Amino acid sequence: MSATTLAPTAGTVSRSDCTPAQRVTRSLLGYGVIAGPFYVATSLAQALAHDGFDLTRHAWSQLAAGPQGWIQMANLVLTGAMVVAFSVGLRRSSSSRWAPRLVATYGVGLIVSGLLVADPAAGYPVGAPVPTVPSWHGIGHFVAGGIGFAAFIAACFVLARTFARSGARRLAWWSRLTGVGFTAAFVGISSGSSSPAVILTFVAAVLAAWAWLAGVAVHQYRSVSQSS
């Protein structure tokens, strides 16, 4: 096989063409792609396996209060750690100063939410009494989640502005739509309603948010590759 055959094609960046710093940045950005599928797959596997858990009535974070709740706790902590790692890659690859900080705050919010278990609600776990007064860890879970979600929403709009300035208009609009949609879903779930419409809307917003985060990660990954 000739040397010409082995050479990378135009527009393709081989691993050897990247500096060590760029390889680290690309690895960190990769966590933005895998964090969402990891969280969703782990949550859905538990939701389908646990008796009494209803995807139309219960928030996924409630899985931590049920049988083998440590799995969902670990899921939130590990997912949060991946989001924080991604935020470092975003800081190394983006001109935005605030977006990486906001994404990191979202990741920390996931970690804290995993360590502080939500209270039983809407009949899950089965047979567990619903407290008349929220526990300290239930309050902490709600506050950490709220701060994290607010930071995520802010990151959407900050990055929308950054992408618009750089000419990535489609990604800018995607960022704005994700921020608006997630805001509406978060307001609904924060109302305390456990109606199927509210729960499923929030689930859809979460899935859309992870898809957006992966899209941003891929965009930044390519920008690092093109700069080498």
Coordinates of C-alpha atoms in Angstrom, one line a residue:
M1 CA 0.0 0.0 0.0
S2 CA 1.4 3.4 -1.0
A3 CA 2.1 6.3 1.3
T4 CA -0.5 8.3 -0.7
T5 CA -3.2 5.8 0.3
L6 CA -2.3 6.1 3.9
A7 CA -2.4 9.9 3.9
P8 CA -5.5 11.6 5.4
T9 CA -8.0 13.0 2.9
A10 CA -8.6 16.8 2.6
G11 CA -10.5 18.1 5.6
T12 CA -9.7 15.1 7.7
V13 CA -7.6 15.5 10.9
S14 CA -5.7 12.6 12.1
R15 CA -4.9 12.0 15.7
S16 CA -1.2 12.7 15.1
D17 CA -2.1 16.2 13.6
C18 CA -3.5 17.3 17.0
T19 CA -1.4 18.8 19.8
P20 CA -1.6 17.1 23.2
A21 CA -3.7 20.1 24.4
Q22 CA -6.2 19.7 21.6
R23 CA -6.5 16.0 22.2
V24 CA -7.3 16.7 25.9
T25 CA -9.9 19.3 24.8
R26 CA -11.5 16.9 22.4
S27 CA -11.7 14.2 25.0
L28 CA -13.4 16.5 27.5
L29 CA -15.9 17.7 24.8
G30 CA -16.7 14.0 24.2
Y31 CA -18.3 13.8 27.6
G32 CA -21.0 16.2 26.3
V33 CA -22.0 13.6 23.8
I34 CA -22.1 10.6 26.1
A35 CA -23.6 12.2 29.3
G36 CA -27.2 12.4 28.0
P37 CA -27.4 8.8 26.6
F38 CA -25.8 7.5 29.8
Y39 CA -28.3 9.3 32.0
V40 CA -31.4 8.5 29.9
A41 CA -30.5 4.8 29.4
T42 CA -29.8 4.2 33.1
S43 CA -33.0 6.0 34.2
L44 CA -35.2 4.2 31.7
A45 CA -33.8 0.8 32.6
Q46 CA -34.7 1.4 36.2
A47 CA -38.1 2.9 35.5
L48 CA -39.1 -0.1 33.5
A49 CA -37.7 -2.6 36.1
H50 CA -39.3 -1.0 39.2
D51 CA -42.8 -1.9 40.2
G52 CA -45.0 1.1 40.8
F53 CA -42.9 3.6 38.8
D54 CA -45.0 5.3 36.2
L55 CA -43.2 7.3 33.5
T56 CA -46.3 9.5 33.1
R57 CA -46.6 10.3 36.8
H58 CA -43.1 10.2 38.4
A59 CA -40.0 12.3 37.9
W60 CA -36.9 10.2 37.1
S61 CA -35.1 11.6 40.1
Q62 CA -37.6 9.8 42.4
L63 CA -36.0 6.5 41.4
A64 CA -33.3 7.4 44.0
A65 CA -36.0 7.0 46.8
G66 CA -37.0 3.5 45.6
P67 CA -35.4 0.1 45.6
Q68 CA -31.7 0.1 44.7
G69 CA -31.9 3.8 44.9
W70 CA -28.2 4.1 45.0
I71 CA -28.1 3.3 41.2
Q72 CA -30.0 6.5 40.4
M73 CA -27.9 8.5 42.9
A74 CA -24.8 7.2 41.1
N75 CA -26.4 8.0 37.8
L76 CA -27.0 11.6 38.7
V77 CA -23.5 12.0 40.2
L78 CA -21.7 10.4 37.3
T79 CA -23.7 12.3 34.7
G80 CA -23.0 15.6 36.6
A81 CA -19.3 14.8 36.6
M82 CA -19.4 14.2 32.8
V83 CA -21.2 17.6 32.4
V84 CA -18.5 19.3 34.5
A85 CA -15.8 17.7 32.4
F86 CA -17.6 18.9 29.2
S87 CA -17.7 22.4 30.6
V88 CA -13.9 22.3 30.9
G89 CA -13.6 21.3 27.3
L90 CA -16.1 24.1 26.4
R91 CA -14.0 26.6 28.3
R92 CA -10.9 25.5 26.3
S93 CA -12.7 25.7 23.0
S94 CA -15.1 28.6 23.2
S95 CA -14.8 32.3 23.3
S96 CA -17.6 32.6 25.9
R97 CA -16.5 33.2 29.4
W98 CA -19.9 32.6 31.1
A99 CA -21.2 29.6 29.2
P100 CA -18.7 27.1 30.6
R101 CA -19.3 28.4 34.1
L102 CA -23.1 28.0 33.7
V103 CA -22.7 24.5 32.3
A104 CA -20.4 23.5 35.1
T105 CA -23.1 24.8 37.6
Y106 CA -25.6 22.6 35.9
G107 CA -23.3 19.6 36.3
V108 CA -22.7 20.4 40.0
G109 CA -26.5 20.7 40.4
L110 CA -26.9 17.2 39.1
I111 CA -24.2 15.9 41.5
V112 CA -25.8 17.5 44.5
S113 CA -29.2 16.3 43.4
G114 CA -27.8 12.8 43.3
L115 CA -26.5 13.0 46.8
L116 CA -29.7 14.5 48.2
V117 CA -32.6 12.1 47.7
A118 CA -36.0 13.4 46.7
D119 CA -38.9 12.7 49.0
P120 CA -41.5 10.0 48.1
A121 CA -44.4 11.4 46.0
A122 CA -47.4 10.4 43.9
G123 CA -47.3 6.9 45.2
Y124 CA -43.7 6.1 44.6
P125 CA -42.0 4.2 46.2
V126 CA -44.9 1.9 46.6
G127 CA -46.1 2.0 50.3
A128 CA -43.8 4.8 51.3
P129 CA -45.6 7.5 53.3
V130 CA -45.5 11.0 51.7
P131 CA -44.1 13.4 54.2
T132 CA -46.4 16.2 55.2
V133 CA -43.4 18.5 55.6
P134 CA -40.5 18.1 53.1
S135 CA -37.3 16.6 54.5
W136 CA -34.1 18.6 54.5
H137 CA -32.7 16.4 51.8
G138 CA -35.9 16.7 49.8
I139 CA -35.6 20.5 49.9
G140 CA -31.9 20.3 49.1
H141 CA -32.6 18.1 46.1
F142 CA -35.2 20.6 44.8
V143 CA -33.0 23.6 45.4
A144 CA -29.9 22.0 43.7
G145 CA -32.0 20.9 40.8
G146 CA -33.6 24.4 40.4
I147 CA -30.2 26.1 40.5
G148 CA -28.8 23.6 38.0
F149 CA -31.7 24.0 35.6
A150 CA -31.6 27.8 35.8
A151 CA -27.9 27.7 34.9
F152 CA -28.6 25.4 32.0
I153 CA -31.2 27.7 30.6
A154 CA -28.9 30.7 31.0
A155 CA -26.2 28.7 29.2
C156 CA -28.5 28.1 26.3
F157 CA -29.0 31.9 25.7
V158 CA -25.4 32.8 26.4
L159 CA -24.2 30.2 23.8
A160 CA -27.0 31.4 21.4
R161 CA -25.4 34.8 21.4
T162 CA -21.9 33.3 21.0
F163 CA -22.9 31.2 18.1
A164 CA -24.8 34.0 16.4
R165 CA -21.6 36.2 16.5
S166 CA -19.5 33.4 15.0
G167 CA -22.0 32.9 12.2
A168 CA -23.4 29.5 13.4
R169 CA -27.0 30.8 13.0
R170 CA -28.7 27.4 13.0
L171 CA -27.0 26.4 16.3
A172 CA -27.9 29.8 17.7
W173 CA -31.6 29.2 17.0
W174 CA -31.4 25.7 18.3
S175 CA -29.9 27.1 21.5
R176 CA -32.7 29.7 21.9
L177 CA -35.4 27.1 21.2
T178 CA -33.9 24.7 23.8
G179 CA -33.7 27.5 26.4
V180 CA -37.3 28.6 25.8
G181 CA -38.7 25.0 25.8
F182 CA -36.8 24.0 28.9
T183 CA -37.9 27.1 30.7
A184 CA -41.6 26.3 30.0
A185 CA -41.2 22.7 31.0
F186 CA -39.3 23.6 34.2
V187 CA -42.0 26.1 35.2
G188 CA -44.6 23.3 34.8
I189 CA -42.7 20.7 36.9
S190 CA -41.9 23.3 39.5
S191 CA -45.6 23.9 40.1
G192 CA -45.7 20.5 41.9
S193 CA -48.2 19.0 39.4
S194 CA -47.8 15.3 38.7
S195 CA -50.3 15.3 35.8
P196 CA -49.1 13.2 32.8
A197 CA -49.0 16.3 30.5
V198 CA -46.6 18.1 32.8
I199 CA -44.4 15.1 33.5
L200 CA -44.2 14.0 29.9
T201 CA -43.5 17.6 28.7
F202 CA -40.7 17.8 31.1
V203 CA -39.3 14.4 30.0
A204 CA -39.4 15.7 26.4
A205 CA -37.6 18.9 27.4
V206 CA -34.9 16.8 29.2
L207 CA -34.4 14.7 26.1
A208 CA -34.2 17.8 23.9
A209 CA -31.7 19.4 26.3
W210 CA -29.4 16.4 26.1
A211 CA -29.6 16.4 22.4
W212 CA -28.7 20.1 22.3
L213 CA -25.8 19.5 24.6
A214 CA -24.5 16.8 22.4
G215 CA -24.9 19.0 19.3
V216 CA -22.9 21.8 21.0
A217 CA -20.2 19.2 21.9
V218 CA -19.9 18.0 18.3
H219 CA -19.7 21.6 17.0
Q220 CA -16.9 22.5 19.4
Y221 CA -15.1 19.2 18.7
R222 CA -15.1 20.0 15.0
S223 CA -13.9 23.5 15.7
V224 CA -10.9 22.2 17.6
S225 CA -10.2 19.7 14.8
Q226 CA -10.3 22.5 12.2
S227 CA -8.0 24.7 14.2
S228 CA -5.2 22.1 14.2

